[in-house]
mmCIF file with all atom_site columns, C-alpha atoms in Angstrom:
data_model
loop_
_atom_site.group_PDB
_atom_site.id
_atom_site.type_symbol
_atom_site.label_atom_id
_atom_site.label_alt_id
_atom_site.label_comp_id
_atom_site.label_asym_id
_atom_site.label_entity_id
_atom_site.label_seq_id
_atom_site.pdbx_PDB_ins_code
_atom_site.Cartn_x
_atom_site.Cartn_y
_atom_site.Cartn_z
_atom_site.occupancy
_atom_site.B_iso_or_equiv
_atom_site.pdbx_formal_charge
_atom_site.auth_seq_id
_atom_site.auth_comp_id
_atom_site.auth_asym_id
_atom_site.auth_atom_id
_atom_site.pdbx_PDB_model_num
ATOM 1   C CA . MET A 1 1   ? -0.111  0.316  -0.007  1.00 57.00 ? 1416 MET A CA 1
ATOM 2   C CA . GLU A 1 2   ? 1.163   3.417  -1.121  1.00 71.00 ? 1417 GLU A CA 1
ATOM 3   C CA . ARG A 1 3   ? 1.655   5.907  2.027   1.00 77.00 ? 1418 ARG A CA 1
ATOM 4   C CA . PHE A 1 4   ? 1.690   9.633  2.285   1.00 79.00 ? 1419 PHE A CA 1
ATOM 5   C CA . GLY A 1 5   ? 4.332   10.205 4.992   1.00 83.00 ? 1420 GLY A CA 1
ATOM 6   C CA . ARG A 1 6   ? 5.459   13.401 6.078   1.00 86.00 ? 1421 ARG A CA 1
ATOM 7   C CA . GLN A 1 7   ? 8.243   13.593 3.679   1.00 88.00 ? 1422 GLN A CA 1
ATOM 8   C CA . TYR A 1 8   ? 5.669   14.053 0.946   1.00 92.00 ? 1423 TYR A CA 1
ATOM 9   C CA . ARG A 1 9   ? 3.676   16.973 2.827   1.00 92.00 ? 1424 ARG A CA 1
ATOM 10  C CA . LEU A 1 10  ? 4.523   20.693 2.780   1.00 92.00 ? 1425 LEU A CA 1
ATOM 11  C CA . LEU A 1 11  ? 4.421   21.553 6.504   1.00 90.00 ? 1426 LEU A CA 1
ATOM 12  C CA . LYS A 1 12  ? 6.188   24.620 7.343   1.00 91.00 ? 1427 LYS A CA 1
ATOM 13  C CA . THR A 1 13  ? 4.822   28.200 6.547   1.00 92.00 ? 1428 THR A CA 1
ATOM 14  C CA . GLU A 1 14  ? 8.281   28.641 4.816   1.00 90.00 ? 1429 GLU A CA 1
ATOM 15  C CA . GLU A 1 15  ? 7.721   25.845 2.316   1.00 89.00 ? 1430 GLU A CA 1
ATOM 16  C CA . PHE A 1 16  ? 4.115   27.187 1.471   1.00 90.00 ? 1431 PHE A CA 1
ATOM 17  C CA . SER A 1 17  ? 5.351   30.858 0.960   1.00 90.00 ? 1432 SER A CA 1
ATOM 18  C CA . SER A 1 18  ? 8.237   29.709 -1.367  1.00 88.00 ? 1433 SER A CA 1
ATOM 19  C CA . VAL A 1 19  ? 5.541   27.778 -3.623  1.00 91.00 ? 1434 VAL A CA 1
ATOM 20  C CA . PHE A 1 20  ? 3.274   31.068 -3.455  1.00 88.00 ? 1435 PHE A CA 1
ATOM 21  C CA . ALA A 1 21  ? 6.423   33.325 -4.157  1.00 89.00 ? 1436 ALA A CA 1
ATOM 22  C CA . LEU A 1 22  ? 7.016   31.999 -7.576  1.00 83.00 ? 1437 LEU A CA 1
ATOM 23  C CA . ARG A 1 23  ? 3.488   32.786 -8.768  1.00 84.00 ? 1438 ARG A CA 1
ATOM 24  C CA . LYS A 1 24  ? 3.454   29.520 -10.957 1.00 90.00 ? 1439 LYS A CA 1
ATOM 25  C CA . GLN A 1 25  ? -0.127  28.248 -11.202 1.00 92.00 ? 1440 GLN A CA 1
ATOM 26  C CA . ARG A 1 26  ? -2.944  26.233 -13.254 1.00 94.00 ? 1441 ARG A CA 1
ATOM 27  C CA . ARG A 1 27  ? -6.466  26.903 -12.561 1.00 95.00 ? 1442 ARG A CA 1
ATOM 28  C CA . GLY A 1 28  ? -9.449  24.840 -12.845 1.00 95.00 ? 1443 GLY A CA 1
ATOM 29  C CA . GLU A 1 29  ? -13.170 25.086 -11.876 1.00 96.00 ? 1444 GLU A CA 1
ATOM 30  C CA . LEU A 1 30  ? -12.850 23.619 -8.683  1.00 96.00 ? 1445 LEU A CA 1
ATOM 31  C CA . LEU A 1 31  ? -9.193  23.600 -7.926  1.00 97.00 ? 1446 LEU A CA 1
ATOM 32  C CA . GLN A 1 32  ? -6.242  25.830 -8.194  1.00 96.00 ? 1447 GLN A CA 1
ATOM 33  C CA . ILE A 1 33  ? -2.830  24.721 -8.165  1.00 96.00 ? 1448 ILE A CA 1
ATOM 34  C CA . SER A 1 34  ? 0.458   26.560 -7.405  1.00 94.00 ? 1449 SER A CA 1
ATOM 35  C CA . TYR A 1 35  ? 3.835   24.501 -7.760  1.00 94.00 ? 1450 TYR A CA 1
ATOM 36  C CA . SER A 1 36  ? 7.523   25.322 -7.728  1.00 90.00 ? 1451 SER A CA 1
ATOM 37  C CA . ALA A 1 37  ? 10.107  23.475 -9.459  1.00 79.00 ? 1452 ALA A CA 1
ATOM 38  C CA . ALA A 1 38  ? 12.745  24.214 -7.141  1.00 70.00 ? 1453 ALA A CA 1
ATOM 39  C CA . ASN A 1 39  ? 12.396  21.078 -4.699  1.00 82.00 ? 1454 ASN A CA 1
ATOM 40  C CA . PRO A 1 40  ? 15.561  19.782 -2.882  1.00 82.00 ? 1455 PRO A CA 1
ATOM 41  C CA . CYS A 1 41  ? 13.868  16.361 -1.807  1.00 85.00 ? 1456 CYS A CA 1
ATOM 42  C CA . GLY A 1 42  ? 14.001  14.725 -5.026  1.00 86.00 ? 1457 GLY A CA 1
ATOM 43  C CA . HIS A 1 43  ? 9.961   13.554 -5.006  1.00 90.00 ? 1458 HIS A CA 1
ATOM 44  C CA . ALA A 1 44  ? 6.743   15.508 -5.351  1.00 91.00 ? 1459 ALA A CA 1
ATOM 45  C CA . ARG A 1 45  ? 5.421   17.113 -2.110  1.00 94.00 ? 1460 ARG A CA 1
ATOM 46  C CA . LEU A 1 46  ? 1.980   18.211 -1.304  1.00 95.00 ? 1461 LEU A CA 1
ATOM 47  C CA . GLY A 1 47  ? 0.209   21.074 0.283   1.00 95.00 ? 1462 GLY A CA 1
ATOM 48  C CA . LEU A 1 48  ? -3.515  21.792 0.841   1.00 96.00 ? 1463 LEU A CA 1
ATOM 49  C CA . VAL A 1 49  ? -5.486  24.779 1.497   1.00 95.00 ? 1464 VAL A CA 1
ATOM 50  C CA . VAL A 1 50  ? -9.166  24.759 1.698   1.00 96.00 ? 1465 VAL A CA 1
ATOM 51  C CA . ALA A 1 51  ? -10.675 27.957 3.250   1.00 96.00 ? 1466 ALA A CA 1
ATOM 52  C CA . LYS A 1 52  ? -13.629 28.037 5.589   1.00 96.00 ? 1467 LYS A CA 1
ATOM 53  C CA . LYS A 1 53  ? -15.163 30.320 3.159   1.00 96.00 ? 1468 LYS A CA 1
ATOM 54  C CA . THR A 1 54  ? -15.112 27.532 0.676   1.00 94.00 ? 1469 THR A CA 1
ATOM 55  C CA . ALA A 1 55  ? -16.604 25.208 3.189   1.00 94.00 ? 1470 ALA A CA 1
ATOM 56  C CA . ARG A 1 56  ? -18.295 25.999 6.294   1.00 95.00 ? 1471 ARG A CA 1
ATOM 57  C CA . ARG A 1 57  ? -17.985 22.982 8.204   1.00 96.00 ? 1472 ARG A CA 1
ATOM 58  C CA . ALA A 1 58  ? -15.022 21.206 9.181   1.00 97.00 ? 1473 ALA A CA 1
ATOM 59  C CA . HIS A 1 59  ? -16.203 17.664 7.932   1.00 96.00 ? 1474 HIS A CA 1
ATOM 60  C CA . GLU A 1 60  ? -16.720 19.283 4.187   1.00 96.00 ? 1475 GLU A CA 1
ATOM 61  C CA . ARG A 1 61  ? -13.145 20.464 4.318   1.00 97.00 ? 1476 ARG A CA 1
ATOM 62  C CA . ASN A 1 62  ? -11.696 17.251 5.620   1.00 97.00 ? 1477 ASN A CA 1
ATOM 63  C CA . TYR A 1 63  ? -13.775 15.437 2.719   1.00 97.00 ? 1478 TYR A CA 1
ATOM 64  C CA . MET A 1 64  ? -12.097 17.528 0.111   1.00 97.00 ? 1479 MET A CA 1
ATOM 65  C CA . LYS A 1 65  ? -8.850  17.352 1.585   1.00 96.00 ? 1480 LYS A CA 1
ATOM 66  C CA . ARG A 1 66  ? -9.089  13.412 2.050   1.00 95.00 ? 1481 ARG A CA 1
ATOM 67  C CA . VAL A 1 67  ? -9.756  13.148 -1.807  1.00 97.00 ? 1482 VAL A CA 1
ATOM 68  C CA . ILE A 1 68  ? -6.862  15.224 -2.780  1.00 96.00 ? 1483 ILE A CA 1
ATOM 69  C CA . ARG A 1 69  ? -4.557  13.480 -0.512  1.00 95.00 ? 1484 ARG A CA 1
ATOM 70  C CA . ASP A 1 70  ? -5.637  10.066 -1.713  1.00 95.00 ? 1485 ASP A CA 1
ATOM 71  C CA . TRP A 1 71  ? -5.517  11.064 -5.508  1.00 96.00 ? 1486 TRP A CA 1
ATOM 72  C CA . PHE A 1 72  ? -1.681  12.223 -4.621  1.00 95.00 ? 1487 PHE A CA 1
ATOM 73  C CA . ARG A 1 73  ? -0.512  9.024  -2.924  1.00 94.00 ? 1488 ARG A CA 1
ATOM 74  C CA . ARG A 1 74  ? -1.820  6.992  -5.652  1.00 93.00 ? 1489 ARG A CA 1
ATOM 75  C CA . HIS A 1 75  ? 0.183   8.981  -8.115  1.00 92.00 ? 1490 HIS A CA 1
ATOM 76  C CA . LYS A 1 76  ? 2.985   10.543 -6.486  1.00 89.00 ? 1491 LYS A CA 1
ATOM 77  C CA . ASN A 1 77  ? 5.447   8.494  -8.277  1.00 89.00 ? 1492 ASN A CA 1
ATOM 78  C CA . THR A 1 78  ? 4.426   9.624  -11.592 1.00 89.00 ? 1493 THR A CA 1
ATOM 79  C CA . LEU A 1 79  ? 4.521   13.390 -10.667 1.00 90.00 ? 1494 LEU A CA 1
ATOM 80  C CA . PRO A 1 80  ? 7.698   15.544 -11.256 1.00 89.00 ? 1495 PRO A CA 1
ATOM 81  C CA . PRO A 1 81  ? 9.765   16.435 -8.114  1.00 91.00 ? 1496 PRO A CA 1
ATOM 82  C CA . PHE A 1 82  ? 7.888   19.809 -7.677  1.00 92.00 ? 1497 PHE A CA 1
ATOM 83  C CA . ASP A 1 83  ? 6.269   21.168 -4.574  1.00 92.00 ? 1498 ASP A CA 1
ATOM 84  C CA . PHE A 1 84  ? 2.604   21.617 -5.254  1.00 95.00 ? 1499 PHE A CA 1
ATOM 85  C CA . VAL A 1 85  ? -0.051  23.265 -3.196  1.00 95.00 ? 1500 VAL A CA 1
ATOM 86  C CA . VAL A 1 86  ? -3.588  22.396 -3.975  1.00 97.00 ? 1501 VAL A CA 1
ATOM 87  C CA . ARG A 1 87  ? -6.305  25.308 -3.121  1.00 96.00 ? 1502 ARG A CA 1
ATOM 88  C CA . VAL A 1 88  ? -10.074 24.359 -3.349  1.00 97.00 ? 1503 VAL A CA 1
ATOM 89  C CA . ARG A 1 89  ? -11.827 27.167 -5.090  1.00 96.00 ? 1504 ARG A CA 1
ATOM 90  C CA . CYS A 1 90  ? -15.332 25.576 -5.362  1.00 95.00 ? 1505 CYS A CA 1
ATOM 91  C CA . ALA A 1 91  ? -16.432 23.162 -2.527  1.00 95.00 ? 1506 ALA A CA 1
ATOM 92  C CA . PHE A 1 92  ? -17.392 19.329 -3.737  1.00 95.00 ? 1507 PHE A CA 1
ATOM 93  C CA . GLU A 1 93  ? -19.131 16.823 -2.239  1.00 95.00 ? 1508 GLU A CA 1
ATOM 94  C CA . CYS A 1 94  ? -19.277 12.731 -2.967  1.00 94.00 ? 1509 CYS A CA 1
ATOM 95  C CA . ALA A 1 95  ? -21.049 13.157 -6.268  1.00 95.00 ? 1510 ALA A CA 1
ATOM 96  C CA . ASP A 1 96  ? -18.552 15.885 -7.550  1.00 95.00 ? 1511 ASP A CA 1
ATOM 97  C CA . ALA A 1 97  ? -15.485 13.643 -6.473  1.00 96.00 ? 1512 ALA A CA 1
ATOM 98  C CA . PRO A 1 98  ? -14.715 12.075 -9.420  1.00 97.00 ? 1513 PRO A CA 1
ATOM 99  C CA . ALA A 1 99  ? -14.818 15.303 -11.408 1.00 96.00 ? 1514 ALA A CA 1
ATOM 100 C CA . ALA A 1 100 ? -12.180 16.856 -8.944  1.00 97.00 ? 1515 ALA A CA 1
ATOM 101 C CA . ARG A 1 101 ? -9.916  14.076 -9.201  1.00 97.00 ? 1516 ARG A CA 1
ATOM 102 C CA . ALA A 1 102 ? -10.188 14.083 -13.084 1.00 97.00 ? 1517 ALA A CA 1
ATOM 103 C CA . GLU A 1 103 ? -9.245  18.023 -12.744 1.00 97.00 ? 1518 GLU A CA 1
ATOM 104 C CA . LEU A 1 104 ? -6.487  17.332 -10.490 1.00 96.00 ? 1519 LEU A CA 1
ATOM 105 C CA . SER A 1 105 ? -5.204  15.007 -12.613 1.00 95.00 ? 1520 SER A CA 1
ATOM 106 C CA . ARG A 1 106 ? -5.691  17.332 -15.892 1.00 96.00 ? 1521 ARG A CA 1
ATOM 107 C CA . LEU A 1 107 ? -4.079  20.086 -14.134 1.00 95.00 ? 1522 LEU A CA 1
ATOM 108 C CA . LEU A 1 108 ? -0.866  18.414 -12.921 1.00 92.00 ? 1523 LEU A CA 1
ATOM 109 C CA . ALA A 1 109 ? -0.398  16.493 -16.335 1.00 91.00 ? 1524 ALA A CA 1
ATOM 110 C CA . ALA A 1 110 ? -0.478  20.307 -17.652 1.00 91.00 ? 1525 ALA A CA 1
ATOM 111 C CA . VAL A 1 111 ? 2.214   21.177 -15.022 1.00 89.00 ? 1526 VAL A CA 1
ATOM 112 C CA . ALA A 1 112 ? 4.532   18.109 -15.995 1.00 84.00 ? 1527 ALA A CA 1
ATOM 113 C CA . GLN A 1 113 ? 4.145   18.598 -19.491 1.00 84.00 ? 1528 GLN A CA 1
ATOM 114 C CA . THR A 1 114 ? 5.177   22.212 -19.483 1.00 81.00 ? 1529 THR A CA 1
ATOM 115 C CA . GLU A 1 115 ? 7.796   22.522 -16.967 1.00 71.00 ? 1530 GLU A CA 1
ATOM 116 C CA . CYS A 1 116 ? 9.598   18.882 -17.802 1.00 64.00 ? 1531 CYS A CA 1
ATOM 117 C CA . ARG A 1 117 ? 10.265  19.802 -21.610 1.00 60.00 ? 1532 ARG A CA 1
#
C-alpha cells in the first residue's frame, strides 16, 4: 500500500510561502494548483488549502482534503519532483469527487508537460 508520509507533505509556512512566491499556477473550475520546480527532496510534495469561506463545516473541508490526498498518494510516483499547493476554489461533495479527481490529474499533467520539457 502506498503511504502519504511526512516527507511527501508541505508542513511549514516557509515551504508554502516559497511556492506562492513563484506565482506559477494552473487553475480549474474546482481547484487551483500553485507549484515550484525548486524541490530539494527529489520527489513531489503536497500542501493543501481549503478555506472556511469555501466550506463552512470542518467535515466538508476534511472530505475535500482526503480526496486530494488520496489521489496524490496513488499518483505521487508519476509526478515530477515539484512542490504543489492545491487550493480548493469551489466546494465539492461525494457526487462531484470524480470531477475533482479528473481536474486534479488534468492540471498536474499540464504542469508536468510544460515544466519537464
